[in-house]
Coordinates of C-alpha atoms in Angstrom, one line a residue:
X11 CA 11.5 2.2 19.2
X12 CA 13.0 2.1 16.0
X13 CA 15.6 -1.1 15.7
X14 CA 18.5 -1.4 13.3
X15 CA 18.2 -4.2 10.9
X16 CA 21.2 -2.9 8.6
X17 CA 18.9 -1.8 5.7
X18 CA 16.4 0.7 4.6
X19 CA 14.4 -1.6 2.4
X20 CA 10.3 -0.2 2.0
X21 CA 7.8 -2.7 2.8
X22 CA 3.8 -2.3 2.3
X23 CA 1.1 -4.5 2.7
X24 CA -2.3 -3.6 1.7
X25 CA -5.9 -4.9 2.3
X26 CA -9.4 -3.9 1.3
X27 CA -12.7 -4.8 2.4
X28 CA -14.9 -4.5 -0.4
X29 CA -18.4 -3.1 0.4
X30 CA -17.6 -3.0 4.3
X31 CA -19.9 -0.5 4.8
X32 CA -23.8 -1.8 4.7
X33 CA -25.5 1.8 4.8
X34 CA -23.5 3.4 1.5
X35 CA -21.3 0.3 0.2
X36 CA -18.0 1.8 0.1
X37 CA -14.8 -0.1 0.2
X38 CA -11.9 0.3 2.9
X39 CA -8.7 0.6 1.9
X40 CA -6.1 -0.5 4.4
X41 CA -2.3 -0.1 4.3
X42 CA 0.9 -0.5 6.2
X43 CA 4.7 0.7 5.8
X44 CA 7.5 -0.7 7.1
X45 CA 10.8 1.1 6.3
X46 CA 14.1 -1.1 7.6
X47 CA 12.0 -3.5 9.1
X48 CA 10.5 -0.4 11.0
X49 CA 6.7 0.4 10.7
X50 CA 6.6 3.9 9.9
X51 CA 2.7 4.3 8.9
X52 CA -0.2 3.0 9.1
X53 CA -3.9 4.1 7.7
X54 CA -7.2 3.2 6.9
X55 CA -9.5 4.6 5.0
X56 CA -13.3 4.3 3.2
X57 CA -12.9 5.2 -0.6
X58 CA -14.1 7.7 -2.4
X59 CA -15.9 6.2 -4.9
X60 CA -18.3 2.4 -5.2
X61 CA -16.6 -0.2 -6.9
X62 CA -18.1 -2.5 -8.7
X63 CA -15.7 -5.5 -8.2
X64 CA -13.6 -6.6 -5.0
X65 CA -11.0 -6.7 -8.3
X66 CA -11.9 -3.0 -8.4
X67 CA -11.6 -2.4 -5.1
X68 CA -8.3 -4.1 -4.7
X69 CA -7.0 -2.0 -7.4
X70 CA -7.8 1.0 -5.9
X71 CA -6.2 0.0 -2.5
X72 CA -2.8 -1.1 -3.8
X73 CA -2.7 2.2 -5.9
X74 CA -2.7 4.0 -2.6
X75 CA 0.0 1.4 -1.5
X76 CA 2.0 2.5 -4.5
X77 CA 1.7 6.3 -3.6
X78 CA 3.0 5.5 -0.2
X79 CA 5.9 3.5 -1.4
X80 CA 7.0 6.3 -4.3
X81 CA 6.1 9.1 -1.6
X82 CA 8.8 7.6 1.6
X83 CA 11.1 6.0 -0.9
X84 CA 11.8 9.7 -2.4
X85 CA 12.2 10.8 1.1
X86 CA 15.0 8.5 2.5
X87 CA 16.9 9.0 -0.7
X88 CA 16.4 13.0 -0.3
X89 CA 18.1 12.6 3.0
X90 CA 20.6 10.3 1.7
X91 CA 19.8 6.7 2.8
X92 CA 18.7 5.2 -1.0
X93 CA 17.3 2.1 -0.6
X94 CA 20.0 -1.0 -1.7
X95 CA 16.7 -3.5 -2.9
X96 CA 13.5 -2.6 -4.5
X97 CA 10.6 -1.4 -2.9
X98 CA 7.8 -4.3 -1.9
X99 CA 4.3 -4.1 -1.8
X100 CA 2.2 -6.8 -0.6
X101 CA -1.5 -7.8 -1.5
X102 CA -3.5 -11.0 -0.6
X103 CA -5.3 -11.3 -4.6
X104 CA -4.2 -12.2 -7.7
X105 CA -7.0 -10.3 -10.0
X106 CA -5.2 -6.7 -9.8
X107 CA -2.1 -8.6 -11.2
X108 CA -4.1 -10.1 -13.9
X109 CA -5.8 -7.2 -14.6
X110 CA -2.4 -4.7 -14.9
X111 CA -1.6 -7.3 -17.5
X112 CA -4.3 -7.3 -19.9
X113 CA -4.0 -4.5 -22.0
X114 CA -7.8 -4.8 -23.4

Protein backbone atom coordinates (compact mmCIF):
# COMPACT_ATOMS: atom_id res chain seq x y z
CA UNK A 1 0.00 0.00 0.00
CA UNK A 2 1.28 3.13 -1.13
CA UNK A 3 1.07 6.03 1.79
CA UNK A 4 0.98 9.73 1.16
CA UNK A 5 3.89 11.57 2.60
CA UNK A 6 3.15 14.93 0.70
CA UNK A 7 6.14 14.59 -1.75
CA UNK A 8 7.55 12.74 -4.63
CA UNK A 9 11.15 13.03 -3.56
CA UNK A 10 13.42 9.74 -5.31
CA UNK A 11 15.39 7.94 -2.84
CA UNK A 12 18.07 5.02 -3.64
CA UNK A 13 20.31 3.20 -1.68
CA UNK A 14 22.78 0.81 -3.13
CA UNK A 15 25.09 -2.00 -1.93
CA UNK A 16 27.59 -4.38 -3.45
CA UNK A 17 29.24 -7.36 -2.32
CA UNK A 18 32.42 -7.50 -4.02
CA UNK A 19 33.58 -10.95 -5.14
CA UNK A 20 30.39 -12.67 -3.47
CA UNK A 21 30.51 -15.37 -5.66
CA UNK A 22 33.59 -18.01 -4.77
CA UNK A 23 33.19 -20.19 -8.10
CA UNK A 24 33.57 -17.04 -10.80
CA UNK A 25 34.29 -13.92 -8.47
CA UNK A 26 31.72 -11.63 -9.64
CA UNK A 27 30.33 -8.78 -7.72
CA UNK A 28 26.52 -8.21 -6.70
CA UNK A 29 25.09 -5.23 -7.22
CA UNK A 30 22.15 -4.35 -5.02
CA UNK A 31 19.72 -1.39 -5.12
CA UNK A 32 16.54 -0.03 -3.78
CA UNK A 33 14.07 2.94 -4.80
CA UNK A 34 11.92 4.67 -2.84
CA UNK A 35 9.70 7.26 -4.51
CA UNK A 36 7.52 9.58 -1.83
CA UNK A 37 8.72 7.67 0.88
CA UNK A 38 7.17 4.64 -1.21
CA UNK A 39 9.47 1.70 -2.32
CA UNK A 40 8.83 1.33 -5.79
CA UNK A 41 11.76 -1.30 -6.85
CA UNK A 42 13.97 -3.38 -5.71
CA UNK A 43 16.81 -5.64 -7.56
CA UNK A 44 19.73 -7.51 -7.25
CA UNK A 45 21.94 -8.51 -9.51
CA UNK A 46 25.72 -10.30 -10.28
CA UNK A 47 27.73 -7.99 -12.67
CA UNK A 48 28.81 -8.48 -15.74
CA UNK A 49 32.22 -8.10 -15.60
CA UNK A 50 35.31 -8.83 -12.48
CA UNK A 51 36.41 -5.97 -10.72
CA UNK A 52 39.36 -5.59 -9.56
CA UNK A 53 38.66 -3.33 -6.47
CA UNK A 54 35.57 -3.34 -3.99
CA UNK A 55 36.23 0.72 -5.20
CA UNK A 56 35.52 -0.75 -8.61
CA UNK A 57 32.86 -2.66 -7.67
CA UNK A 58 31.10 0.10 -5.76
CA UNK A 59 31.41 2.24 -8.74
CA UNK A 60 29.73 0.04 -10.87
CA UNK A 61 26.77 -0.51 -8.40
CA UNK A 62 25.92 3.10 -7.78
CA UNK A 63 26.12 3.68 -11.64
CA UNK A 64 23.17 1.36 -11.88
CA UNK A 65 21.68 3.45 -8.90
CA UNK A 66 22.06 6.47 -11.02
CA UNK A 67 20.20 4.84 -14.09
CA UNK A 68 17.39 4.09 -11.82
CA UNK A 69 17.14 7.43 -10.35
CA UNK A 70 17.41 9.37 -14.04
CA UNK A 71 15.16 6.46 -15.45
CA UNK A 72 11.78 7.03 -12.53
CA UNK A 73 12.62 10.66 -12.09
CA UNK A 74 11.86 11.21 -15.99
CA UNK A 75 8.79 9.20 -15.46
CA UNK A 76 6.99 11.13 -12.60
CA UNK A 77 7.80 14.34 -14.28
CA UNK A 78 6.32 12.87 -17.75
CA UNK A 79 3.15 12.26 -15.87
CA UNK A 80 3.27 15.53 -14.22
CA UNK A 81 4.38 15.07 -10.59
CA UNK A 82 8.22 16.82 -10.85
CA UNK A 83 10.04 16.16 -8.03
CA UNK A 84 10.19 19.66 -5.56
CA UNK A 85 14.05 18.28 -3.98
CA UNK A 86 16.78 16.59 -5.74
CA UNK A 87 17.09 13.14 -6.25
CA UNK A 88 19.18 10.99 -3.45
CA UNK A 89 21.24 8.21 -3.72
CA UNK A 90 22.73 6.46 -0.89
CA UNK A 91 26.04 4.29 -0.64
CA UNK A 92 27.88 2.92 2.49
CA UNK A 93 31.80 3.96 0.91
CA UNK A 94 33.55 6.87 0.49
CA UNK A 95 36.25 5.63 -2.41
CA UNK A 96 33.70 6.06 -5.42
CA UNK A 97 33.35 9.77 -4.19
CA UNK A 98 37.00 10.10 -4.06
CA UNK A 99 37.50 8.58 -7.06
CA UNK A 100 34.71 10.80 -9.27
CA UNK A 101 36.92 13.53 -7.99
CA UNK A 102 40.26 12.82 -9.24
CA UNK A 103 40.49 13.69 -12.62
CA UNK A 104 43.89 11.54 -13.18
Amino acid sequence: MFQKHGHLNIRTHTDVDWTGNPNDKRSTSGYFTLVGGNLVKWRSKKQKVVVLSSAEAKFHGIAKGITEVLWIKKLIIEIGFPPQLPSQLKYDNKAPISISKNPV
